[in-house]
């Protein structure tokens, strides 16, 4: 049994002072636990404040929500993987549905970002998921596998095996509609099979998180579903007490 992974995606919320206050509150609710991994993805501008607030809790790790695929250069407004790493990030979200659907990020760009993360020593958390129209058209499996393959096409098998994947159906993100545990399991099983194809035995070890309207009421059931190794949580990770309840699921 893998240790469950709980990842908080704060999106464009929590300024540095709010983020520090949140961490102080959260730590009071969540004493160190060896049997689970907690990741927090704050705004890049709050990363330093969160790292400071977590300096006595190395069990909780940090990531950024996005990177550019180049390591440095004239890309105004962007952050690179080496800069994120130097600022204290160990993880990075790659291919989040808001990057794909709000900012028009392509499969190819997602792949370049995953490769940039690996080059810099960051662990990519590759997000995949279908839209409602794609689900209704019976395309869920094809979309998810296409996104997964594109994201990992530029990574060797060894590094794929040390990455993370999140299945986040677009129709479930921020909508209050959650995939049922059995729907999530079915897609996770397809992802697992593809990871085995891509990396052989090592594909077994890649954690596959579920994300999309996870809250303290549904976290336990989703986490208990077959092939669900953790949860990626947006809205419900913004409340320290509620987030602590999810992390203790
Ligand atoms: P949500 O977001 O939990 O608010 O649905 C999840 C995500 O976008 O990672």
Coordinates of N, CA, C and O in Angstrom, one line a residue, residues 36-141:
X36 N 1.9 9.6 5.6 CA 1.2 10.3 4.4 C 2.1 11.5 4.0 O 2.9 12.0 4.8
X37 N 1.9 11.9 2.8 CA 2.7 13.0 2.2 C 1.8 14.2 2.0 O 0.7 14.0 1.4
X38 N 2.2 15.3 2.4 CA 1.5 16.5 2.1 C 2.3 17.5 1.3 O 3.4 17.8 1.6
X39 N 1.6 18.0 0.2 CA 2.3 18.9 -0.7 C 1.4 20.2 -0.8 O 0.2 20.1 -0.8
X40 N 2.1 21.3 -0.8 CA 1.3 22.6 -1.0 C 1.9 23.3 -2.2 O 3.1 23.5 -2.4
X41 N 0.9 23.8 -3.0 CA 1.3 24.6 -4.2 C 0.7 26.0 -4.1 O -0.4 26.2 -4.5
X42 N 1.5 26.9 -3.4 CA 1.0 28.2 -3.3 C 1.2 29.0 -4.5 O 1.9 28.5 -5.5
X43 N 0.8 30.3 -4.5 CA 1.2 31.2 -5.6 C 2.7 31.3 -5.5 O 3.3 31.3 -4.4
X44 N 3.4 31.4 -6.6 CA 4.9 31.5 -6.6 C 5.4 32.7 -5.7 O 6.4 32.6 -5.1
X45 N 4.6 33.7 -5.7 CA 5.0 34.9 -4.9 C 4.9 34.6 -3.4 O 5.4 35.4 -2.6
X46 N 4.1 33.6 -3.0 CA 4.0 33.3 -1.6 C 4.9 32.1 -1.2 O 4.9 31.7 0.0
X47 N 5.6 31.6 -2.1 CA 6.4 30.3 -1.9 C 7.4 30.6 -0.7 O 7.5 29.7 0.2
X48 N 8.1 31.7 -0.8 CA 9.1 32.0 0.3 C 8.4 32.1 1.6 O 8.9 31.5 2.6
X49 N 7.3 32.8 1.7 CA 6.6 32.9 3.0 C 6.2 31.5 3.5 O 6.3 31.2 4.7
X50 N 5.7 30.7 2.6 CA 5.2 29.4 3.1 C 6.4 28.5 3.5 O 6.4 27.8 4.5
X51 N 7.5 28.6 2.7 CA 8.7 27.8 3.1 C 9.2 28.2 4.5 O 9.6 27.4 5.3
X52 N 9.2 29.5 4.8 CA 9.6 30.0 6.1 C 8.7 29.5 7.2 O 9.1 29.0 8.2
X53 N 7.4 29.5 6.9 CA 6.4 29.1 7.9 C 6.5 27.6 8.2 O 6.1 27.1 9.2
X54 N 7.1 26.9 7.2 CA 7.2 25.4 7.3 C 8.6 24.9 7.7 O 8.9 23.7 7.6
X55 N 9.5 25.9 8.1 CA 10.9 25.5 8.2 C 11.1 24.4 9.3 O 12.0 23.6 9.2
X56 N 10.2 24.2 10.2 CA 10.3 23.1 11.2 C 9.5 21.9 10.8 O 9.4 21.0 11.6
X57 N 8.9 21.9 9.6 CA 8.1 20.8 9.2 C 8.6 20.3 7.8 O 7.8 20.4 6.8
X58 N 9.8 19.7 7.8 CA 10.2 19.2 6.5 C 9.4 18.1 5.9 O 9.6 17.7 4.7
X59 N 8.4 17.6 6.7 CA 7.5 16.6 6.2 C 6.5 17.1 5.2 O 5.9 16.4 4.4
X60 N 6.3 18.4 5.2 CA 5.4 19.1 4.2 C 6.2 19.7 3.1 O 7.1 20.5 3.4
X61 N 5.9 19.4 1.9 CA 6.8 19.9 0.8 C 6.0 20.8 -0.1 O 4.8 20.8 -0.2
X62 N 6.8 21.6 -0.8 CA 6.3 22.7 -1.6 C 6.4 22.5 -3.1 O 7.4 21.9 -3.6
X63 N 5.5 23.1 -3.8 CA 5.6 23.1 -5.3 C 5.1 24.4 -5.9 O 4.5 25.2 -5.2
X64 N 5.3 24.6 -7.2 CA 4.8 25.7 -7.9 C 3.7 25.2 -8.8 O 3.6 24.0 -9.1
X65 N 2.8 26.1 -9.2 CA 1.7 25.7 -10.0 C 2.0 25.7 -11.5 O 1.1 25.2 -12.3
X66 N 3.1 26.3 -11.9 CA 3.4 26.4 -13.3 C 4.9 26.8 -13.5 O 5.4 27.4 -12.6
X67 N 5.5 26.4 -14.6 CA 6.8 26.8 -15.0 C 6.8 27.1 -16.5 O 6.0 26.6 -17.2
X68 N 7.8 27.8 -16.9 CA 8.1 27.9 -18.4 C 9.0 26.8 -18.7 O 9.7 26.2 -17.8
X69 N 9.0 26.4 -20.0 CA 9.9 25.2 -20.4 C 11.3 25.6 -20.6 O 12.2 24.7 -20.6
X70 N 11.6 26.9 -20.8 CA 13.0 27.3 -20.9 C 13.6 27.5 -19.5 O 12.9 27.9 -18.6
X71 N 14.9 27.3 -19.4 CA 15.5 27.5 -18.1 C 15.7 28.9 -17.7 O 15.8 29.3 -16.5
X72 N 15.9 29.8 -18.7 CA 16.1 31.2 -18.4 C 15.9 32.0 -19.7 O 15.9 31.4 -20.8
X73 N 15.9 33.3 -19.6 CA 15.8 34.1 -20.8 C 14.8 35.2 -20.8 O 14.2 35.5 -19.8
X74 N 14.5 35.8 -22.0 CA 13.6 36.9 -22.1 C 12.2 36.4 -22.3 O 11.6 36.3 -23.4
X75 N 11.6 36.0 -21.1 CA 10.2 35.5 -21.1 C 9.5 36.2 -20.0 O 9.2 35.7 -18.9
X76 N 9.2 37.5 -20.2 CA 8.6 38.4 -19.2 C 7.4 37.8 -18.5 O 6.5 37.3 -19.2
X77 N 7.5 37.8 -17.2 CA 6.3 37.3 -16.4 C 6.4 35.8 -16.0 O 5.6 35.4 -15.3
X78 N 7.3 35.1 -16.6 CA 7.4 33.6 -16.4 C 8.4 33.3 -15.3 O 9.3 34.0 -15.0
X79 N 8.2 32.1 -14.8 CA 9.2 31.5 -13.8 C 9.7 30.2 -14.4 O 9.0 29.4 -15.0
X80 N 11.0 30.0 -14.3 CA 11.6 28.7 -14.8 C 11.7 27.7 -13.7 O 11.6 28.0 -12.5
X81 N 11.9 26.4 -14.1 CA 12.1 25.3 -13.2 C 13.3 25.5 -12.3 O 13.2 25.4 -11.1
X82 N 14.5 26.0 -12.8 CA 15.6 26.2 -11.9 C 15.3 27.3 -10.9 O 15.7 27.2 -9.7
X83 N 14.6 28.4 -11.3 CA 14.2 29.4 -10.3 C 13.3 28.9 -9.3 O 13.5 29.1 -8.1
X84 N 12.3 28.1 -9.7 CA 11.4 27.5 -8.7 C 12.1 26.6 -7.7 O 11.9 26.6 -6.5
X85 N 13.0 25.8 -8.2 CA 13.8 24.9 -7.4 C 14.6 25.7 -6.4 O 14.6 25.4 -5.2
X86 N 15.3 26.7 -6.9 CA 16.1 27.5 -6.0 C 15.3 28.3 -4.9 O 15.8 28.6 -3.8
X87 N 14.0 28.5 -5.3 CA 13.2 29.2 -4.3 C 12.5 28.3 -3.3 O 11.8 28.7 -2.4
X88 N 12.8 27.0 -3.4 CA 12.3 26.1 -2.4 C 11.2 25.1 -2.9 O 10.7 24.3 -2.1
X89 N 10.9 25.1 -4.2 CA 9.9 24.1 -4.7 C 10.6 22.8 -5.0 O 11.8 22.8 -5.4
X90 N 9.9 21.7 -4.7 CA 10.4 20.4 -5.1 C 9.5 19.8 -6.2 O 9.9 18.8 -6.8
X91 N 8.3 20.3 -6.3 CA 7.3 19.8 -7.2 C 6.8 20.9 -8.1 O 6.9 22.0 -7.8
X92 N 6.1 20.4 -9.2 CA 5.5 21.4 -10.1 C 4.2 20.8 -10.7 O 4.3 19.6 -11.1
X93 N 3.1 21.5 -10.7 CA 2.0 21.0 -11.5 C 2.2 21.3 -13.0 O 2.7 22.4 -13.4
X94 N 2.0 20.3 -13.8 CA 2.2 20.4 -15.2 C 0.9 20.0 -15.9 O 0.3 18.9 -15.6
X95 N 0.4 20.8 -16.8 CA -0.8 20.5 -17.5 C -2.1 20.5 -16.8 O -3.1 19.9 -17.1
X96 N -2.2 21.4 -15.7 CA -3.4 21.6 -15.0 C -4.5 22.0 -16.0 O -4.2 22.8 -16.9
X97 N -5.7 21.7 -15.7 CA -6.8 22.0 -16.7 C -6.9 23.5 -16.9 O -7.3 23.9 -18.0
X98 N -6.7 24.3 -15.9 CA -6.8 25.7 -16.1 C -5.7 26.2 -17.0 O -5.9 27.2 -17.8
X99 N -4.5 25.6 -17.0 CA -3.4 26.0 -17.9 C -3.9 25.6 -19.3 O -3.7 26.3 -20.3
X100 N -4.5 24.4 -19.4 CA -4.8 23.9 -20.8 C -6.0 24.7 -21.3 O -6.0 25.2 -22.5
X101 N -7.1 24.9 -20.5 CA -8.3 25.4 -21.0 C -8.5 27.0 -20.9 O -9.2 27.6 -21.7
X102 N -7.8 27.6 -19.9 CA -7.9 29.0 -19.7 C -6.8 29.7 -20.5 O -7.0 30.7 -21.1
X103 N -5.6 29.1 -20.4 CA -4.4 29.7 -21.1 C -4.0 29.0 -22.4 O -3.0 29.4 -22.9
X104 N -4.8 28.0 -22.8 CA -4.6 27.4 -24.1 C -3.3 26.6 -24.2 O -2.7 26.5 -25.4
X105 N -2.8 26.1 -23.1 CA -1.6 25.3 -23.2 C -1.8 24.0 -23.9 O -2.8 23.3 -23.7
X106 N -0.9 23.7 -24.8 CA -1.0 22.5 -25.6 C -0.4 21.3 -25.0 O 0.4 21.4 -24.1
X107 N -0.7 20.1 -25.6 CA 0.0 18.9 -25.1 C 1.5 19.0 -25.3 O 2.3 18.6 -24.4
X108 N 1.9 19.6 -26.4 CA 3.3 19.7 -26.7 C 4.0 20.6 -25.6 O 5.1 20.3 -25.1
X109 N 3.4 21.7 -25.3 CA 4.0 22.6 -24.3 C 4.0 21.9 -22.9 O 5.0 22.1 -22.1
X110 N 3.0 21.1 -22.6 CA 2.9 20.4 -21.4 C 4.1 19.4 -21.3 O 4.8 19.3 -20.3
X111 N 4.4 18.8 -22.4 CA 5.5 17.9 -22.5 C 6.9 18.6 -22.2 O 7.7 18.1 -21.5
X112 N 7.0 19.8 -22.8 CA 8.2 20.5 -22.6 C 8.4 21.0 -21.2 O 9.5 21.0 -20.6
X113 N 7.3 21.3 -20.5 CA 7.3 21.7 -19.1 C 7.7 20.5 -18.2 O 8.5 20.7 -17.3
X114 N 7.2 19.4 -18.6 CA 7.5 18.2 -17.8 C 9.0 17.9 -17.9 O 9.7 17.6 -16.9
X115 N 9.6 18.0 -19.1 CA 11.0 17.8 -19.3 C 11.8 18.8 -18.6 O 12.9 18.5 -18.0
X116 N 11.4 20.1 -18.6 CA 12.1 21.2 -17.9 C 12.1 20.9 -16.4 O 13.1 21.1 -15.7
X117 N 11.0 20.4 -15.9 CA 11.0 20.1 -14.5 C 12.0 19.0 -14.1 O 12.8 19.2 -13.2
X118 N 12.0 18.0 -14.9 CA 13.0 16.9 -14.6 C 14.4 17.4 -14.7 O 15.2 17.1 -13.8
X119 N 14.7 18.2 -15.7 CA 16.1 18.7 -15.9 C 16.5 19.5 -14.6 O 17.7 19.4 -14.2
X120 N 15.6 20.2 -14.0 CA 15.9 21.0 -12.9 C 15.8 20.3 -11.5 O 16.1 20.9 -10.5
X121 N 15.4 19.0 -11.6 CA 15.3 18.3 -10.3 C 14.0 18.5 -9.6 O 13.9 18.2 -8.4
X122 N 13.0 19.0 -10.3 CA 11.7 19.1 -9.8 C 10.9 17.9 -10.1 O 11.0 17.3 -11.2
X123 N 10.0 17.4 -9.3 CA 9.1 16.3 -9.6 C 7.8 16.9 -10.2 O 7.1 17.6 -9.6
X124 N 7.5 16.5 -11.5 CA 6.3 17.0 -12.1 C 5.1 16.2 -11.6 O 5.1 15.0 -11.4
X125 N 4.0 16.9 -11.3 CA 2.7 16.3 -11.1 C 1.8 16.6 -12.3 O 1.3 17.7 -12.5
X126 N 1.8 15.6 -13.2 CA 1.2 15.7 -14.5 C -0.3 15.6 -14.3 O -0.8 14.5 -13.9
X127 N -1.1 16.6 -14.8 CA -2.5 16.6 -14.6 C -3.2 16.2 -16.0 O -2.8 16.8 -17.0
X128 N -4.1 15.3 -16.0 CA -4.8 15.0 -17.2 C -6.3 14.9 -16.8 O -6.7 14.7 -15.7
X129 N -7.2 15.1 -17.9 CA -8.6 15.0 -17.6 C -9.4 15.4 -18.8 O -9.0 16.3 -19.5
X130 N -10.6 14.9 -18.9 CA -11.5 15.1 -20.0 C -12.5 16.2 -19.7 O -12.9 16.4 -18.5
X131 N -13.0 16.9 -20.7 CA -14.1 17.8 -20.5 C -15.4 17.0 -20.5 O -15.5 15.8 -20.8
X132 N -16.5 17.8 -20.1 CA -17.8 17.1 -20.1 C -18.2 16.6 -21.5 O -18.7 15.4 -21.6
X133 N -17.9 17.4 -22.5 CA -18.3 17.0 -23.9 C -17.5 15.7 -24.3 O -18.1 14.8 -24.9
X134 N -16.3 15.7 -23.9 CA -15.5 14.5 -24.2 C -16.0 13.3 -23.5 O -16.0 12.2 -24.0
X135 N -16.3 13.5 -22.2 CA -16.9 12.3 -21.4 C -18.2 11.8 -22.1 O -18.3 10.6 -22.3
X136 N -19.0 12.8 -22.5 CA -20.3 12.4 -23.0 C -20.1 11.7 -24.4 O -21.0 10.9 -24.8
X137 N -19.1 12.1 -25.1 CA -18.8 11.4 -26.4 C -18.0 10.1 -26.2 O -17.6 9.5 -27.2
X138 N -17.8 9.7 -25.0 CA -17.1 8.4 -24.8 C -15.6 8.5 -25.0 O -15.0 7.5 -25.3
X139 N -15.1 9.7 -24.9 CA -13.7 9.9 -25.3 C -12.7 10.0 -24.1 O -11.5 10.3 -24.3
X140 N -13.2 9.7 -22.9 CA -12.4 9.9 -21.7 C -11.1 9.2 -21.8 O -10.0 9.8 -21.6
X141 N -11.1 7.9 -22.1 CA -9.9 7.1 -22.1 C -8.9 7.7 -23.1 O -7.7 7.9 -22.8

